[in-house]
Coordinates of C-alpha atoms in Angstrom, one line a residue:
X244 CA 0.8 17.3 13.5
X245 CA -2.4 18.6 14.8
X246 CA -4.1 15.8 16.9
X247 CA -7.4 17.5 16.0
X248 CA -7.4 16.8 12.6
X249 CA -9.9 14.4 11.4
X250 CA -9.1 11.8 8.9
X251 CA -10.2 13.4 5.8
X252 CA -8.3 16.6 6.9
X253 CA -5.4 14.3 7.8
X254 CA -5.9 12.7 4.2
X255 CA -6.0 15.9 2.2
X256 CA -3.2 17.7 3.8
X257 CA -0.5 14.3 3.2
X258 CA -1.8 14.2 -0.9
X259 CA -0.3 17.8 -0.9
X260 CA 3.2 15.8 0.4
X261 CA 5.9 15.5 -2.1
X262 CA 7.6 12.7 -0.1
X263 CA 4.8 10.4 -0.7
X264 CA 3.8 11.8 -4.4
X265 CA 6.4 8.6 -5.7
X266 CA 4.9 5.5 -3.7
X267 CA 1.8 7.0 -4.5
X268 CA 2.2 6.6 -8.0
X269 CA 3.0 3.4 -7.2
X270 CA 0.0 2.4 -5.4
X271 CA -2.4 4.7 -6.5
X272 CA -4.3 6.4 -3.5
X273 CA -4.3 4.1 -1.0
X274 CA -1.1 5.6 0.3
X275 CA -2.8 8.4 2.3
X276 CA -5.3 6.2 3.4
X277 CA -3.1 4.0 5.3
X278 CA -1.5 7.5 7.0
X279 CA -5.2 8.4 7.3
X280 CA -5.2 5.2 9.5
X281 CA -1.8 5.5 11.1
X282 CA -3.2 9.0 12.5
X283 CA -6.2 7.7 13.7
X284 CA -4.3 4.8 15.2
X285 CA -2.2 7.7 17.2
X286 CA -5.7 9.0 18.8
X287 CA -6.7 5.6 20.0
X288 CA -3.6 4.4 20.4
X289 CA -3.2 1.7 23.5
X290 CA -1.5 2.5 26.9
X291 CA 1.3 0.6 26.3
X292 CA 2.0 2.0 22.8
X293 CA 1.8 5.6 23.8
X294 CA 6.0 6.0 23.9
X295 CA 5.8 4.2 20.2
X296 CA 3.2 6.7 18.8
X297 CA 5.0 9.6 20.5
X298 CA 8.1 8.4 18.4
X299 CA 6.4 8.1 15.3
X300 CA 5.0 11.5 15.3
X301 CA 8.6 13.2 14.8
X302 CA 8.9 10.6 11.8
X303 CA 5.8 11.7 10.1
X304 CA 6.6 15.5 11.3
X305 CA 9.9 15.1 8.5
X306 CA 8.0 13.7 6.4
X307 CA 5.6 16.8 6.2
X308 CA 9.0 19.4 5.9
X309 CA 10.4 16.4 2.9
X310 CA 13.3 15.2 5.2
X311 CA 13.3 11.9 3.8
X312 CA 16.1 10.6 5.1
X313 CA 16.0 12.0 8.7
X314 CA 12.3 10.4 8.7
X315 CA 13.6 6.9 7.5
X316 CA 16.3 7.0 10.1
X317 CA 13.4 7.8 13.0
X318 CA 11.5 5.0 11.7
X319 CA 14.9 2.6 12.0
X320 CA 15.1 3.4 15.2
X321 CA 11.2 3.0 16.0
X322 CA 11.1 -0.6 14.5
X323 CA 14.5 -1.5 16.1
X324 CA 13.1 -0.2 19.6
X325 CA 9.2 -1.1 19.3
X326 CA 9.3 -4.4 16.9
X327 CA 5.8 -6.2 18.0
X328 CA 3.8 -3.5 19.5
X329 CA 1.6 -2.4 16.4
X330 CA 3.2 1.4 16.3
X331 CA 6.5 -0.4 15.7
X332 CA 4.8 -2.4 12.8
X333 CA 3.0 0.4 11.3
X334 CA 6.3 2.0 11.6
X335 CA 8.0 -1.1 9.7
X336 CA 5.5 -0.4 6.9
X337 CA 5.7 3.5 6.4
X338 CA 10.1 2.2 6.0
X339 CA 9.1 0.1 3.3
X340 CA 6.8 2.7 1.6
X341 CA 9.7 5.2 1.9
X342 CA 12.6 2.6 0.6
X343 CA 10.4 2.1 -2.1
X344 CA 9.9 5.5 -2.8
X345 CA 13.5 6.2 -3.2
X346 CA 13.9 3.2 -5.6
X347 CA 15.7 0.7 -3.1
X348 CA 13.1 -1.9 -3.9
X349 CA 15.0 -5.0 -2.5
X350 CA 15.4 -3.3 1.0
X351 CA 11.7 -2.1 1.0
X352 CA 10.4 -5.7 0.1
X353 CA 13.2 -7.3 3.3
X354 CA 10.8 -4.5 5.3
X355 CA 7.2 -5.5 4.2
X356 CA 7.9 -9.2 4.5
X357 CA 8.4 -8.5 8.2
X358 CA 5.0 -6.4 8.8
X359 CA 2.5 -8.1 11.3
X360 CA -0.7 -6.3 11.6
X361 CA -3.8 -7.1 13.0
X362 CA -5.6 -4.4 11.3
X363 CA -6.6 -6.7 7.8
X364 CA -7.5 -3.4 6.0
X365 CA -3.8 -2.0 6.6
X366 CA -2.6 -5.7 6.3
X367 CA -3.8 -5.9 2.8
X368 CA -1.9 -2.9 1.9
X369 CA 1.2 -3.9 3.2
X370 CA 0.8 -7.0 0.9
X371 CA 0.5 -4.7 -1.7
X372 CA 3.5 -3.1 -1.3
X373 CA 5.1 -6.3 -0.7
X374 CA 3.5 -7.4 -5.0
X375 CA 4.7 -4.0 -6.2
X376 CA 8.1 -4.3 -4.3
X377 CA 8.5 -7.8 -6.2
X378 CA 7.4 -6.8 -9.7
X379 CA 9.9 -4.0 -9.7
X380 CA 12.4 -6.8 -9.2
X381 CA 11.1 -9.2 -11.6
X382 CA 10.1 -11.5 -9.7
X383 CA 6.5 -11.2 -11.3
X384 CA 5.1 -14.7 -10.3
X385 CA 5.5 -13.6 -6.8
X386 CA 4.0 -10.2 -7.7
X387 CA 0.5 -11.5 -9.2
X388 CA 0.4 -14.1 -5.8
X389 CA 0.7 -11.2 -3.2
X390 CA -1.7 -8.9 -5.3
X391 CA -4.1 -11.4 -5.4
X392 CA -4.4 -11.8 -1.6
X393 CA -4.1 -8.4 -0.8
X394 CA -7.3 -7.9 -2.8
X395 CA -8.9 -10.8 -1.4
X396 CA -7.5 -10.3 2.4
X397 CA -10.1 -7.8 3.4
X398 CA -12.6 -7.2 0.2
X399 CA -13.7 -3.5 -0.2
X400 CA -14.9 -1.3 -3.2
X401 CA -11.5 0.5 -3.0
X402 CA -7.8 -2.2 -2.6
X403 CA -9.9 -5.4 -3.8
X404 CA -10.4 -3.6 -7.4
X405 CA -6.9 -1.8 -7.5
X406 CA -5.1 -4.9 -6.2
X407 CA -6.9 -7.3 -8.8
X408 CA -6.7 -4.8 -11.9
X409 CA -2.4 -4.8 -10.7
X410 CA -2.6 -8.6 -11.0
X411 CA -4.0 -8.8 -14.0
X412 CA -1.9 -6.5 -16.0
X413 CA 1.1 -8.3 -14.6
X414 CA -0.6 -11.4 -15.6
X415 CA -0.5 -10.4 -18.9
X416 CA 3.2 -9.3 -18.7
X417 CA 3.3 -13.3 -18.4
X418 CA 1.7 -14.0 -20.8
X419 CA -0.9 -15.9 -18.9
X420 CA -3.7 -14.3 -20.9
X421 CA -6.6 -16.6 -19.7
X422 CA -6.1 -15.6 -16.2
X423 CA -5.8 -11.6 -17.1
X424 CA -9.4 -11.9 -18.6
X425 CA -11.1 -14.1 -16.0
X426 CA -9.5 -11.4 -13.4
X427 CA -10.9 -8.7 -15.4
X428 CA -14.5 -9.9 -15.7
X429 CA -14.1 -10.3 -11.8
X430 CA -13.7 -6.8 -11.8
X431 CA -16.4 -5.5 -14.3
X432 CA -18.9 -8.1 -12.5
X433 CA -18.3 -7.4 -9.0
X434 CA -16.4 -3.6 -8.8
X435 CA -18.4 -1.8 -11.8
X436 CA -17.2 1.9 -10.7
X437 CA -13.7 1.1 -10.9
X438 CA -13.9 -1.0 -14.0
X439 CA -16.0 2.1 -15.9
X440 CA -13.6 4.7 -14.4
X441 CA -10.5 2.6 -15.5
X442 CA -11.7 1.2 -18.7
X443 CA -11.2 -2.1 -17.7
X444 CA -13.5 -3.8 -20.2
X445 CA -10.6 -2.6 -22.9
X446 CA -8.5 -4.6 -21.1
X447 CA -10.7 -7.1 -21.2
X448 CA -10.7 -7.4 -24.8
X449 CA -7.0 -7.1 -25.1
X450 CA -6.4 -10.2 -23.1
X451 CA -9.7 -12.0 -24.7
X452 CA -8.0 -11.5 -28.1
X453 CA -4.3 -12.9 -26.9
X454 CA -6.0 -16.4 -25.5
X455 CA -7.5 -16.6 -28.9
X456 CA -4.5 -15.9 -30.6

C-alpha cells in the first residue's frame, strides 16, 4: 500500500474492495473509515509498534488482491504475536470484521469482545461490530445494549446516528415499541441529516402506532 496515500484516497480505493463489500453491508460505511484510521495509524505509528504495523501491512496487502483467508491467517498470527500493543488490537478488530464477513458470527463476536483500544472513535466501532455480531445470533437484548454505547461512546454526526437508528429497529424486533420511538425522536432531534436521508420519521410513526396499539 502506498504510504503516501491520504485518508480519503486510502478510503476510496478500500470501497472499491470486494472483501469488505459484506461487513460493509453490515455496518454501513463506517467500515472504510476505520481502515482509513488503521492507515493513518501505520504513518504515526509508535516506535515500539513499528514490527506490528509492518506485519499488518501484508494482511491488508491480501485483502486488496481478495485473499481472504491468507489475510485472516496474517492477522492470527499478528494478534497471537502483538496482543496489547494497539497494532495487535486493531489487528484483533479487522479478524472480527473478516469472521463476520464470512458468516462465522460466533467467532467474530469471541474476537471483538477481546478488542482494547484507546482510540474511542475506533472503540465505538468495535462495539458495533460486537451489537451486529450478537443480533445475528439472537441474542438481541445484548445487541440493542452494545449499539447503544457504541453511539453514545464517542458522539459524532456519523456512528452516534447509525448506531442508535440499529438499536432502535432491533428494539422493535422486541417489541419494545416505546423505546424504538423515544430512540427515534433522539435521532430526528439531535442528528436531522441522517434522520431526513434515512426516513427516520417513518419509523417513527411505525413504532408511535405499535405503543398505541
Amino acid at each position: 500500500m502506498d504510504e503516501n496515500l491520504n485518508t480519503e484516497e486510502l478510503i476510496d480505493q478500500l470501497k472499491g474492495n470486494k472483501v469488505l463489500k459484506g461487513f460493509t453491508i453490515a455496518v454501513g460505511v463506517i467500515v472504510v473509515i476505520v481502515l482509513g484510521i488503521f492507515g493513518y495509524n501505520r504513518l504515526i505509528v509508535e516506535p515500539g509498534e513499528a514490527e506490528a504495523s509492518d506485519y499488518n501491512s501484508t494482511a491488508i496487502s491480501l485483502l486488496q488482491k481478495d485473499s481472504v483467508d491468507l489475510a485472516i491467517t496474517e492477522f492470527e498470527n499478528q494478534v497471537a504475536e502483538y496482543d496489547g500493543y494497539n497494532q495487535g488490537e486493531m489487528a484483533q478488530f479487522q479478524l472480527a470484521s473478516l469472521y463476520f464477513d464470512k458468516g462465522d458470527y460466533q467467532a467474530a463476536l469471541e474476537e471483538v469482545e477481546g478488542v482494547e483500544l484507546n482510540d474511542e472513535f475506533v472503540a465505538s466501532l468495535a462495539k458495533g461490530l460486537e451489537g451486529d455480531c450478537n443480533v445475528e445470533l439472537g441474542n438481541l437484548e445484548d445487541g440493542i445494549a452494545a449499539y447503544v454505547t457504541a453511539a453514545e461512546r464517542r458522539k459524532n454526526e456519523l456512528t452516534t446516528p447509525h448506531f442508535l437508528f440499529k438499536a432502535a429497529k432491533v428494539c422493535e424486533e422486541v417489541k419494545d415499541f416505546e423505546k424504538a420511538t423515544e430512540i427515534y425522536q433522539t435521532i430526528i432531534d439531535e442528528y436531522p441529516a441522517f434522520a431526513n436521508q434515512n426516513t427516520v420519521e417513518k419509523y417513527k410513526a411505525r413504532a408511535s402506532n405499535s405503543t398505541a396499539k
